[in-house]
Backbone as JSON Lines, residues from 0, in Angstrom:
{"i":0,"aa":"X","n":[0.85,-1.18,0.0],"ca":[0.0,0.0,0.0],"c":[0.89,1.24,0.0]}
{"i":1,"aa":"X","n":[0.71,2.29,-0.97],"ca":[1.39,3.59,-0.97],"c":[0.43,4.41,-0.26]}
{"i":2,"aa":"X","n":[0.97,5.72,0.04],"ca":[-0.15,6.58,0.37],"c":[0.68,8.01,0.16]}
{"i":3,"aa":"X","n":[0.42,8.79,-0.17],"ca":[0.98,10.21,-0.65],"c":[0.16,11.4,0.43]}
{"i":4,"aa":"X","n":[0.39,12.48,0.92],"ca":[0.01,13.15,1.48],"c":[0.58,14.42,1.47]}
{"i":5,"aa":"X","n":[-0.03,15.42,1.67],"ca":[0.49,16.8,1.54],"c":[0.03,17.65,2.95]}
{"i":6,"aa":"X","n":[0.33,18.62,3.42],"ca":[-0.18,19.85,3.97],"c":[0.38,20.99,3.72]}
{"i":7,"aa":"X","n":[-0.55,21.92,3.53],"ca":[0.03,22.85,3.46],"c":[-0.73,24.23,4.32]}
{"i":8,"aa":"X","n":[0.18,25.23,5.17],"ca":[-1.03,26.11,5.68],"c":[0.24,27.66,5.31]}
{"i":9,"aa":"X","n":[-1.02,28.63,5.62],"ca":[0.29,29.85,5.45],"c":[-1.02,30.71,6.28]}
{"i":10,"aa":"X","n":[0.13,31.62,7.18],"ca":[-0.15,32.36,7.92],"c":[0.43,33.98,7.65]}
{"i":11,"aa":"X","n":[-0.43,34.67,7.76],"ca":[0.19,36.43,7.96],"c":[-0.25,36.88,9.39]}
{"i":12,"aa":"X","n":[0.15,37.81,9.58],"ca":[-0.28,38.9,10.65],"c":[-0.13,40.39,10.41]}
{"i":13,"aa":"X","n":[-0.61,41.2,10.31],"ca":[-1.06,42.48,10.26],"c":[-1.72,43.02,11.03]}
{"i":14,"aa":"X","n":[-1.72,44.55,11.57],"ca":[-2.93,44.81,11.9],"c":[-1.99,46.03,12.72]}
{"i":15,"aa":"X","n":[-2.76,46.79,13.87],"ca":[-2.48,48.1,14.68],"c":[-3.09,47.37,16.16]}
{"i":16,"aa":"X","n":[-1.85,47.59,16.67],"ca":[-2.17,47.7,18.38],"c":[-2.95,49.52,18.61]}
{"i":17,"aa":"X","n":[-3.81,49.57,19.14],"ca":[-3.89,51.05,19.65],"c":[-3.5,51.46,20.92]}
{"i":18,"aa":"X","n":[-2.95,50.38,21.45],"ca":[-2.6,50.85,23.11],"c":[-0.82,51.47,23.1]}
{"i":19,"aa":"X","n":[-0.79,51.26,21.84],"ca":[1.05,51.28,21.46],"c":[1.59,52.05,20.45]}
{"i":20,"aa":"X","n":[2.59,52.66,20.86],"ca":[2.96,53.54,20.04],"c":[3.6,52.78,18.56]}
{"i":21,"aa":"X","n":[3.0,53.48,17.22],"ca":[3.74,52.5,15.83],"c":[4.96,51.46,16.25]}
{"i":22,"aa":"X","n":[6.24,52.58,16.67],"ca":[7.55,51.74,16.64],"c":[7.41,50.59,17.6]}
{"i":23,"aa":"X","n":[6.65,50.63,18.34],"ca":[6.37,49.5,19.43],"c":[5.57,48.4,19.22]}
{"i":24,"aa":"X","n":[4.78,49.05,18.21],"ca":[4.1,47.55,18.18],"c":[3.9,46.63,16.78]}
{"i":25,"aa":"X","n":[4.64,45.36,17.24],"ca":[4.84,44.6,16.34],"c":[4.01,44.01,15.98]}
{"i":26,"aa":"X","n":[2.94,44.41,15.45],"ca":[1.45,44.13,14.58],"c":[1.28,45.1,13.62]}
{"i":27,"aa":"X","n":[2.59,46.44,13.33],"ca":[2.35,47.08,12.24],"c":[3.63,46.38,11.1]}
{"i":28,"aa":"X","n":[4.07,45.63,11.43],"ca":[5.21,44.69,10.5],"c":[4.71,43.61,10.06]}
{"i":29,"aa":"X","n":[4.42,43.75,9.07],"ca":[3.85,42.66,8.33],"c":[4.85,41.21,8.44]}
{"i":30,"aa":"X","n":[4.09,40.11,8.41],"ca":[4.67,38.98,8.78],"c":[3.91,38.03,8.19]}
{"i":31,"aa":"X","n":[4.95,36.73,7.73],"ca":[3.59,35.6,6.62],"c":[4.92,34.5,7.1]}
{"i":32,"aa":"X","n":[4.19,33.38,7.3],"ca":[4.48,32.17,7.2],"c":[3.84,31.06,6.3]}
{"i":33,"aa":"X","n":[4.78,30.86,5.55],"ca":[4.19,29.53,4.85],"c":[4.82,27.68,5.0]}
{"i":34,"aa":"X","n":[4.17,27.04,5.27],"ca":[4.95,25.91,5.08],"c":[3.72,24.93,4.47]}
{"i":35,"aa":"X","n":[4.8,23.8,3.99],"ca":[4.59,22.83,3.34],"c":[5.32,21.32,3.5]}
{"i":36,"aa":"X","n":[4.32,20.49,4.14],"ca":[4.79,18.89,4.49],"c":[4.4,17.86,3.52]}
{"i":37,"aa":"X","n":[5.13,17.12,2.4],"ca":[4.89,16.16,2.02],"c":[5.4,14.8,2.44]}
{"i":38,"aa":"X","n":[4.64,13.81,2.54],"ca":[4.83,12.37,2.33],"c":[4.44,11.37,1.86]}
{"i":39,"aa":"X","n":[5.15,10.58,1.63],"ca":[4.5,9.52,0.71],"c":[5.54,8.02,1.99]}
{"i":40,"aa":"X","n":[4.72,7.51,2.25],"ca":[4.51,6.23,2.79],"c":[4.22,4.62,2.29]}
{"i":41,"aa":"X","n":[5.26,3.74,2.19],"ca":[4.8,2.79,1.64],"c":[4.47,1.07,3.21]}
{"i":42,"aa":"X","n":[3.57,0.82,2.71],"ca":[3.82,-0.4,3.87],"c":[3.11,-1.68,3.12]}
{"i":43,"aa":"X","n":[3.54,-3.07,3.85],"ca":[3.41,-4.08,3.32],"c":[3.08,-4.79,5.04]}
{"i":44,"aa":"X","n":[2.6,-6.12,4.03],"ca":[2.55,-6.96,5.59],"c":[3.13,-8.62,4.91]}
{"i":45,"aa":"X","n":[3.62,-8.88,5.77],"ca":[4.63,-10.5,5.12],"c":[4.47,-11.35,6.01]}
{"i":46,"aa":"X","n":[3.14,-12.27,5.71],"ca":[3.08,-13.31,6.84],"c":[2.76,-12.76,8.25]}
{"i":47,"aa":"X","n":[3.53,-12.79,9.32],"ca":[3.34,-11.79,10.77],"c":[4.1,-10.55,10.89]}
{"i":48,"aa":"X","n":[4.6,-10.36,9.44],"ca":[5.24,-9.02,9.81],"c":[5.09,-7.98,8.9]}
{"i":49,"aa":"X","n":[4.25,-6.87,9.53],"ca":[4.05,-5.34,9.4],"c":[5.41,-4.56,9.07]}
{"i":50,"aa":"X","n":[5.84,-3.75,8.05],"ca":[6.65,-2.66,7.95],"c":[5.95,-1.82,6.77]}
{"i":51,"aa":"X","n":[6.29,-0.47,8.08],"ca":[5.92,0.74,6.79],"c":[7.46,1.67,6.79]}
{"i":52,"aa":"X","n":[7.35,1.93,6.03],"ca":[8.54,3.15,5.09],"c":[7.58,4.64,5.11]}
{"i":53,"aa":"X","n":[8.44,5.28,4.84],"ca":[7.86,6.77,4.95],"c":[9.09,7.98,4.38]}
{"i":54,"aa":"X","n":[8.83,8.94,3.89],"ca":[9.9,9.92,3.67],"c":[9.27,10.8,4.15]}
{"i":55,"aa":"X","n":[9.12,12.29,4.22],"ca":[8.57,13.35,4.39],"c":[9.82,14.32,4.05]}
{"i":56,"aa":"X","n":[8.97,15.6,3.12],"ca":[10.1,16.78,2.6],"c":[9.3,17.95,3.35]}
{"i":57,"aa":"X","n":[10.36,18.65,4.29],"ca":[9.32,20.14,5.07],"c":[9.75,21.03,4.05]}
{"i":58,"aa":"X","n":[9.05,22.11,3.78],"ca":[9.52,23.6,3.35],"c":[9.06,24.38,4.19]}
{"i":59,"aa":"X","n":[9.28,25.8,4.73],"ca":[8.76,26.54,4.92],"c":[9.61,27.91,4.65]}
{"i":60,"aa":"X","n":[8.72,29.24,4.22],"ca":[9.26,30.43,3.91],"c":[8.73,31.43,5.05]}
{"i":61,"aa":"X","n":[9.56,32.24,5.77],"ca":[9.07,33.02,6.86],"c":[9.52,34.53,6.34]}
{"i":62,"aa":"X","n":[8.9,35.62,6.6],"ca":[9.16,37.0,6.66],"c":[8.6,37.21,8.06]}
{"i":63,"aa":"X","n":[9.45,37.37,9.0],"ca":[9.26,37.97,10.14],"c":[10.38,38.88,10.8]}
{"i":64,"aa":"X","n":[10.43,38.72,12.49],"ca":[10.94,39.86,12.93],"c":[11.7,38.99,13.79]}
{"i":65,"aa":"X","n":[13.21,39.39,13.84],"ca":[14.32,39.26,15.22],"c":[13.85,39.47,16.68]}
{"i":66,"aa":"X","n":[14.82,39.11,17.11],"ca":[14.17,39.59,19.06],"c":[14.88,40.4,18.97]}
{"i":67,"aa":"X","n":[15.97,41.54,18.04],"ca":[15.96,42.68,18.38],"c":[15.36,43.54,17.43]}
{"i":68,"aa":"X","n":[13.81,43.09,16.73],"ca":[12.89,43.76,16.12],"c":[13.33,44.21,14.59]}
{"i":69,"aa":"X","n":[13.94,43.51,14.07],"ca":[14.66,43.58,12.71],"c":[13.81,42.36,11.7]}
{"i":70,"aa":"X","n":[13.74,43.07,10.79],"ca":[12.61,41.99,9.55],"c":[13.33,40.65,9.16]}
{"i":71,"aa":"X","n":[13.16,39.84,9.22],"ca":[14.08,38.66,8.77],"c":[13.5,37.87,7.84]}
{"i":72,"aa":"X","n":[13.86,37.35,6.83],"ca":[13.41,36.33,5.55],"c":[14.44,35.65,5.95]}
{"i":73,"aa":"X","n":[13.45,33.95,5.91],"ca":[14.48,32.75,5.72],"c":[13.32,31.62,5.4]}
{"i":74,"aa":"X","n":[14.05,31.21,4.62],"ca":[13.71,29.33,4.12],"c":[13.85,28.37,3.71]}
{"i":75,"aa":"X","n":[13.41,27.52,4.11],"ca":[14.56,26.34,4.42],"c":[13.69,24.93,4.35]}
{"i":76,"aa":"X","n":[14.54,23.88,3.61],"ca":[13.84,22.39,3.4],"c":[14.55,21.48,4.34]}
{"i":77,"aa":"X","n":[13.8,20.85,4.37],"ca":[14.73,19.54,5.1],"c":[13.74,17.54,4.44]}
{"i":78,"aa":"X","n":[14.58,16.86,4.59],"ca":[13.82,15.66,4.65],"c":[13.96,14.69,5.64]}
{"i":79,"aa":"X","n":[12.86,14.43,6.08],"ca":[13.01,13.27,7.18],"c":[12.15,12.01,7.34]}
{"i":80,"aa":"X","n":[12.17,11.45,7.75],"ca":[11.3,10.17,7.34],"c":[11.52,9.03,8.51]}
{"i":81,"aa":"X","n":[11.03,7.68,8.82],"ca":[10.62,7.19,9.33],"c":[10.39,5.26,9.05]}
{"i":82,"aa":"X","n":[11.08,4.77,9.5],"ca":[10.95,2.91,9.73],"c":[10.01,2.29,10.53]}
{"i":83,"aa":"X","n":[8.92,1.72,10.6],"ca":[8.36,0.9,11.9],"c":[8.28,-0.46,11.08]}
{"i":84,"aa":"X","n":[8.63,-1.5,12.42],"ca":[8.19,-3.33,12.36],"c":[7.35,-3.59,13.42]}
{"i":85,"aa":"X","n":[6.29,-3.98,13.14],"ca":[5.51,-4.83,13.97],"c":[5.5,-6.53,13.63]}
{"i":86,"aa":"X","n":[5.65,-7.18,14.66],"ca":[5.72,-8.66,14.37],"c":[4.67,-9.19,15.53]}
{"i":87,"aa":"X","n":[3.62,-9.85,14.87],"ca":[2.43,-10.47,15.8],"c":[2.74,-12.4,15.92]}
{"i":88,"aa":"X","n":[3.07,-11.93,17.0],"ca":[3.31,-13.57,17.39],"c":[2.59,-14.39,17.26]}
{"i":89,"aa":"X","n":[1.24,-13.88,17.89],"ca":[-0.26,-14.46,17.83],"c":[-0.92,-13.85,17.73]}
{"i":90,"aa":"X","n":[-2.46,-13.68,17.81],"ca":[-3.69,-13.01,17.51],"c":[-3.71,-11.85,18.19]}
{"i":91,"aa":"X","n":[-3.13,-12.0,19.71],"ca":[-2.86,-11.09,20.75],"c":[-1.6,-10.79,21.04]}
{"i":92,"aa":"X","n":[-0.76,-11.3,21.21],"ca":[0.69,-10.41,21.23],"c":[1.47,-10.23,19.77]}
{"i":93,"aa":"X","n":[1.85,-9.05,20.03],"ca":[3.05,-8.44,18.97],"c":[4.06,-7.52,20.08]}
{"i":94,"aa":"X","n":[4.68,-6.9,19.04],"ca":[6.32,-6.36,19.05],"c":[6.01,-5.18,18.19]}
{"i":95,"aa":"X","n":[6.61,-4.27,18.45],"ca":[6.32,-2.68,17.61],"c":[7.84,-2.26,18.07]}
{"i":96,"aa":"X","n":[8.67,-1.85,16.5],"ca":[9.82,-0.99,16.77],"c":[9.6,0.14,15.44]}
{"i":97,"aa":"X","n":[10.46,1.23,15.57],"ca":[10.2,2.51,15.05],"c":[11.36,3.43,15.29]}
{"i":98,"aa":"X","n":[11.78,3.66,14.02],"ca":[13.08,5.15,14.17],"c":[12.44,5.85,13.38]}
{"i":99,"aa":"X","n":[12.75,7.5,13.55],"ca":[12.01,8.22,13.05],"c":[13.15,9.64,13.46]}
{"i":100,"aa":"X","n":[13.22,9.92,11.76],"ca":[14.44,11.36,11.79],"c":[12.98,12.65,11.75]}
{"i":101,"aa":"X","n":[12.76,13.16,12.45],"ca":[11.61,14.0,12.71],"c":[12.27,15.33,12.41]}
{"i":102,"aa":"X","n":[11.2,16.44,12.2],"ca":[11.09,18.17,11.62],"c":[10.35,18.32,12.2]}
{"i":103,"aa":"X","n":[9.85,19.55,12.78],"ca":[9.16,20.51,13.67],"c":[9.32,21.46,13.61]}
{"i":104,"aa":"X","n":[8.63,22.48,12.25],"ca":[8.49,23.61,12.07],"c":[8.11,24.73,12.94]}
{"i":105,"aa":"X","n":[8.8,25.85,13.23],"ca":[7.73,26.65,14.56],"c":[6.57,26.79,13.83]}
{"i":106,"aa":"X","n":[5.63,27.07,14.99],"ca":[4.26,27.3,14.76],"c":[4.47,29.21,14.31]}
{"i":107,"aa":"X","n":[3.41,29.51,13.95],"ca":[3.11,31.34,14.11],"c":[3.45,31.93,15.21]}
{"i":108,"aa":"X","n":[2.89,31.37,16.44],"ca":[3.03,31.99,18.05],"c":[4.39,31.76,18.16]}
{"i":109,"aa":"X","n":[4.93,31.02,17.6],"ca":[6.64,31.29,18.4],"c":[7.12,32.11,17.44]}
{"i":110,"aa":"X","n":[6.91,32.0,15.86],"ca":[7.86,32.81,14.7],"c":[7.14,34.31,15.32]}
{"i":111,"aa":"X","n":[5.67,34.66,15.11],"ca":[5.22,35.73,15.07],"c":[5.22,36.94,16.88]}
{"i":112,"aa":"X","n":[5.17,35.86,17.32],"ca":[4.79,36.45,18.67],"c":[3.4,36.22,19.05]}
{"i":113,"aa":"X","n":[2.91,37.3,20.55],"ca":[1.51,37.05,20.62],"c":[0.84,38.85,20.97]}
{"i":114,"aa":"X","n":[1.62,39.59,20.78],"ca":[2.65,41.25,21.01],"c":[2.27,41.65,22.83]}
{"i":115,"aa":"X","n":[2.04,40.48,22.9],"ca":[1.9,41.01,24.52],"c":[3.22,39.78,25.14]}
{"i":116,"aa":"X","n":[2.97,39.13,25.89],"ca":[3.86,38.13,26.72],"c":[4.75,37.39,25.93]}
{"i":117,"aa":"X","n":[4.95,36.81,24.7],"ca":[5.23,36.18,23.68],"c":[5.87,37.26,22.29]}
{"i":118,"aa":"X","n":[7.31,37.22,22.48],"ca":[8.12,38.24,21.82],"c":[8.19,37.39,20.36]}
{"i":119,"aa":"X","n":[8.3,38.44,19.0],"ca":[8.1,37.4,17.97],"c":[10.15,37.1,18.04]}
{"i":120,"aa":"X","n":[9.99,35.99,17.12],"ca":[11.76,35.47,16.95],"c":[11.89,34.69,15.49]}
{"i":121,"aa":"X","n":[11.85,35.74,14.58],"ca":[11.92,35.21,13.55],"c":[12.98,34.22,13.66]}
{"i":122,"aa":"X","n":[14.55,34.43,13.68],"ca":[15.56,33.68,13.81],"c":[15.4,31.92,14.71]}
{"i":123,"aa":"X","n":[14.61,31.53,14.77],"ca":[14.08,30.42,15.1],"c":[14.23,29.47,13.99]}
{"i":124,"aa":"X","n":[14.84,28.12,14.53],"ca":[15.08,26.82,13.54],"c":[14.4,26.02,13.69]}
{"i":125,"aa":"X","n":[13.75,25.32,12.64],"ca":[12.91,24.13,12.83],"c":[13.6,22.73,14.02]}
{"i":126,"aa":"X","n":[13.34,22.53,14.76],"ca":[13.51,21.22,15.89],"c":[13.58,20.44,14.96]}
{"i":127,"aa":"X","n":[14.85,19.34,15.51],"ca":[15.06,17.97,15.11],"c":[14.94,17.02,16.06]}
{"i":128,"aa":"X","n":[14.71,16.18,15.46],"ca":[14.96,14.76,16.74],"c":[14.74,13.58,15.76]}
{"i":129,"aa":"X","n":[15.41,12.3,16.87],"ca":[15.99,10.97,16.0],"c":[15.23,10.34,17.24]}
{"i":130,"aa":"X","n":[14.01,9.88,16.63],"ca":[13.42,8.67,18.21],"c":[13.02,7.62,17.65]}
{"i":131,"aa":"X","n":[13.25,6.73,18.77],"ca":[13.34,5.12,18.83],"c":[12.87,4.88,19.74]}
{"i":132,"aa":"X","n":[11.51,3.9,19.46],"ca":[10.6,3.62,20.14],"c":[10.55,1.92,20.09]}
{"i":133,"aa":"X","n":[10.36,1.15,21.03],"ca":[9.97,-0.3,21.26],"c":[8.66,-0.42,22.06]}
{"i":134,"aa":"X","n":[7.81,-1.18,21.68],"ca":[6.54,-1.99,22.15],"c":[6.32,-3.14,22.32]}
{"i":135,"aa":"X","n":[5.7,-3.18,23.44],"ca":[5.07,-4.95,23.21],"c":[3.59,-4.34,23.55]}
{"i":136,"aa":"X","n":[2.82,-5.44,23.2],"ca":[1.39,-5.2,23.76],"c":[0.7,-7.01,23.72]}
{"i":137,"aa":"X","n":[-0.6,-6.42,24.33],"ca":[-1.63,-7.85,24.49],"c":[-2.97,-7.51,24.03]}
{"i":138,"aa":"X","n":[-3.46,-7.93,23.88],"ca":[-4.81,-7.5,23.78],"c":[-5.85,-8.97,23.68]}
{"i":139,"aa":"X","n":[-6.89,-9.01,24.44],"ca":[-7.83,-9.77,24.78],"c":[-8.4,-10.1,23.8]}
{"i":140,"aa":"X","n":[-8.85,-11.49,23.32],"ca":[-9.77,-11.86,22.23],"c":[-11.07,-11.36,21.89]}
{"i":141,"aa":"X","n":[-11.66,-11.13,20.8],"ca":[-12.7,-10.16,20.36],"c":[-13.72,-10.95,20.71]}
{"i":142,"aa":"X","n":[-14.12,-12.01,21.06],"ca":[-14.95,-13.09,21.37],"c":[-15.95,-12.66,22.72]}
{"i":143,"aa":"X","n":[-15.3,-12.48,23.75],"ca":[-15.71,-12.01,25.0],"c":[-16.33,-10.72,24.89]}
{"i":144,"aa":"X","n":[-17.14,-10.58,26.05],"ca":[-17.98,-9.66,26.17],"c":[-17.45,-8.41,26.49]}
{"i":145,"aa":"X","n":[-16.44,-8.4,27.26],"ca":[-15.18,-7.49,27.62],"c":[-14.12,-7.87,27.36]}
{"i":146,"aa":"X","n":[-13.63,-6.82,26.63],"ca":[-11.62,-6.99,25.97],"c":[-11.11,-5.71,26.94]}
{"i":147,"aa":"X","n":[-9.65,-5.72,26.65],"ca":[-9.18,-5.44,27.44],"c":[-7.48,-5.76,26.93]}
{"i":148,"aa":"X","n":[-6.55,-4.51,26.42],"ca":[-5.35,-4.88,26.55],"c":[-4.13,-3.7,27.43]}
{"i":149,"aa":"X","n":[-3.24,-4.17,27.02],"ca":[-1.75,-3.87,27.58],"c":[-0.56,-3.54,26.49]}
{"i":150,"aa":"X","n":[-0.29,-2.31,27.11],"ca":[0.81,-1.71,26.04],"c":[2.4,-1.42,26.99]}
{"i":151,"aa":"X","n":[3.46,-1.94,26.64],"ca":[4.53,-1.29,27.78],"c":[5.27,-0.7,26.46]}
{"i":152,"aa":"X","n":[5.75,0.67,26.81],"ca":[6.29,1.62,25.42],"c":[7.49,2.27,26.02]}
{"i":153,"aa":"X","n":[8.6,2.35,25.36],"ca":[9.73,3.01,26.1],"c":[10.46,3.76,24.93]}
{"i":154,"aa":"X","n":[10.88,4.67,25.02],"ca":[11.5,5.58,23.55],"c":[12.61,6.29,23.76]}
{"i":155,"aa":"X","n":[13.09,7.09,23.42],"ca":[14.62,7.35,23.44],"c":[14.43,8.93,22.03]}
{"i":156,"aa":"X","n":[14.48,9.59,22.42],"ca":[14.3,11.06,21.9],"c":[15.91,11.61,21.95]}
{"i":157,"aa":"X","n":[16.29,12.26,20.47],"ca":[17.2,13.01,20.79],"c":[17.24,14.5,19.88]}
{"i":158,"aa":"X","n":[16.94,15.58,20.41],"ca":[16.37,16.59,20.04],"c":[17.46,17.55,20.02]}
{"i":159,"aa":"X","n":[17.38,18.21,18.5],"ca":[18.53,19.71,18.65],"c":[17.35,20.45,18.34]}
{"i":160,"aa":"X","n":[18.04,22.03,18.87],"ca":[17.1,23.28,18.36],"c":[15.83,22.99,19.15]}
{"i":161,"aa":"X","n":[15.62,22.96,20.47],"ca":[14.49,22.96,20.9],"c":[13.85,23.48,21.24]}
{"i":162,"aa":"X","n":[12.46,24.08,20.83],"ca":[11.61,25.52,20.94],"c":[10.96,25.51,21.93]}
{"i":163,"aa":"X","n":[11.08,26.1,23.41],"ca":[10.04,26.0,24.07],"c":[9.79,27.79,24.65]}
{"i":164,"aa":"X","n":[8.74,28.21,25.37],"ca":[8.43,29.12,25.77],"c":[8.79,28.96,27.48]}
{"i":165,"aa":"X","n":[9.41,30.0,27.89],"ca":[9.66,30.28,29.17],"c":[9.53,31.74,29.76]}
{"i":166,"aa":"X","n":[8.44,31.44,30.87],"ca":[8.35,32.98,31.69],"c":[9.05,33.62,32.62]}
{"i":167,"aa":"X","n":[10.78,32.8,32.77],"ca":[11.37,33.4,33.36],"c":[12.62,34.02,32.73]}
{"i":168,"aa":"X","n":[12.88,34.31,31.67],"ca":[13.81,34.4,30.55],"c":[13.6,36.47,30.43]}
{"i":169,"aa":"X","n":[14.85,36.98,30.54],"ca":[14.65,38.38,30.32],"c":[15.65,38.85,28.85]}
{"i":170,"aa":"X","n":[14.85,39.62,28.5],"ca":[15.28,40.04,26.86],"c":[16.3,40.91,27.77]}
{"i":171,"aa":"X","n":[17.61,41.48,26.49],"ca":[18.69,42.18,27.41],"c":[17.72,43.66,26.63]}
């Protein structure tokens, strides 16, 4: 089975704070985000064993603003993609493994800001990470009146460029 998939979204912001003077407020700087995720996914099943394949290509194009309020254009591709095996022993137990070279585009609220608590940062890089995940599970026969299973999942994340928001962080 193939499967092809796209997304695509694009964002602007415009507009006038009135509580703020022009140079202050960063809602008179125009700002657009666009990105774009394709993939195409192939999987098969062989006897008791499940594997899917996957690629994915990110784009995205940003015109926004620095954290020291300077217009910034940048854009940038990357490809990353993804392995999983599942092997079903029996009707009810299997095995689930999975590597996965992952992209994580910022959202708007981190590229753009929010012009109150949330400073915009154009200069922001899409997050990476390389995770590896193992499963087992059980699951109860469909026969009975109540099913009922069990999943134990353990993974291993390794992340550069990591975007998070913090309220104790002071701009100089």
């Amino acid at each position: 089975e193939v499967l092809l998939s796209n997304v695509y979204a694009y964002q602007d912001i415009f507009g006038r704070d009135e509580r703020k003077a022009p140079e202050d407020d960063i809602l008179t700087f125009p700002q657009d985000l666009r990105k774009n995720v394709t993939g195409l996914q192939y999987s098969t099943e062989i006897n008791k064993l499940t594997v899917k394949l996957a690629a994915k290509f990110y784009d995205y194009a940003l015109t926004g603003l620095d954290l020291r309020g300077f217009t910034v254009r940048q854009s940038n591709n990357r490809v990353g993609g993804y392995a999983a095996v599942k092997y079903a022993f029996n009707d009810r137990v299997f095995a689930r493994s999975s590597f996965e070279n992952g992209i994580r585009i910022p959202n708007s609220g981190e590229f753009f800001g929010n012009g109150n608590t949330v400073i915009p940062n154009g200069g922001l890089k899409p997050e990476s990470s390389n995770n590896v995940n193992l499963e087992f599970g059980y699951k109860s026969g469909k026969e009975k009146l109540v099913s009922y299973g069990m999943e134990v999942n353990g993974f291993l994340r390794l992340q550069r460029d990591l975007i998070r928001l913090s309220g104790d962080e002071v701009l100089p």
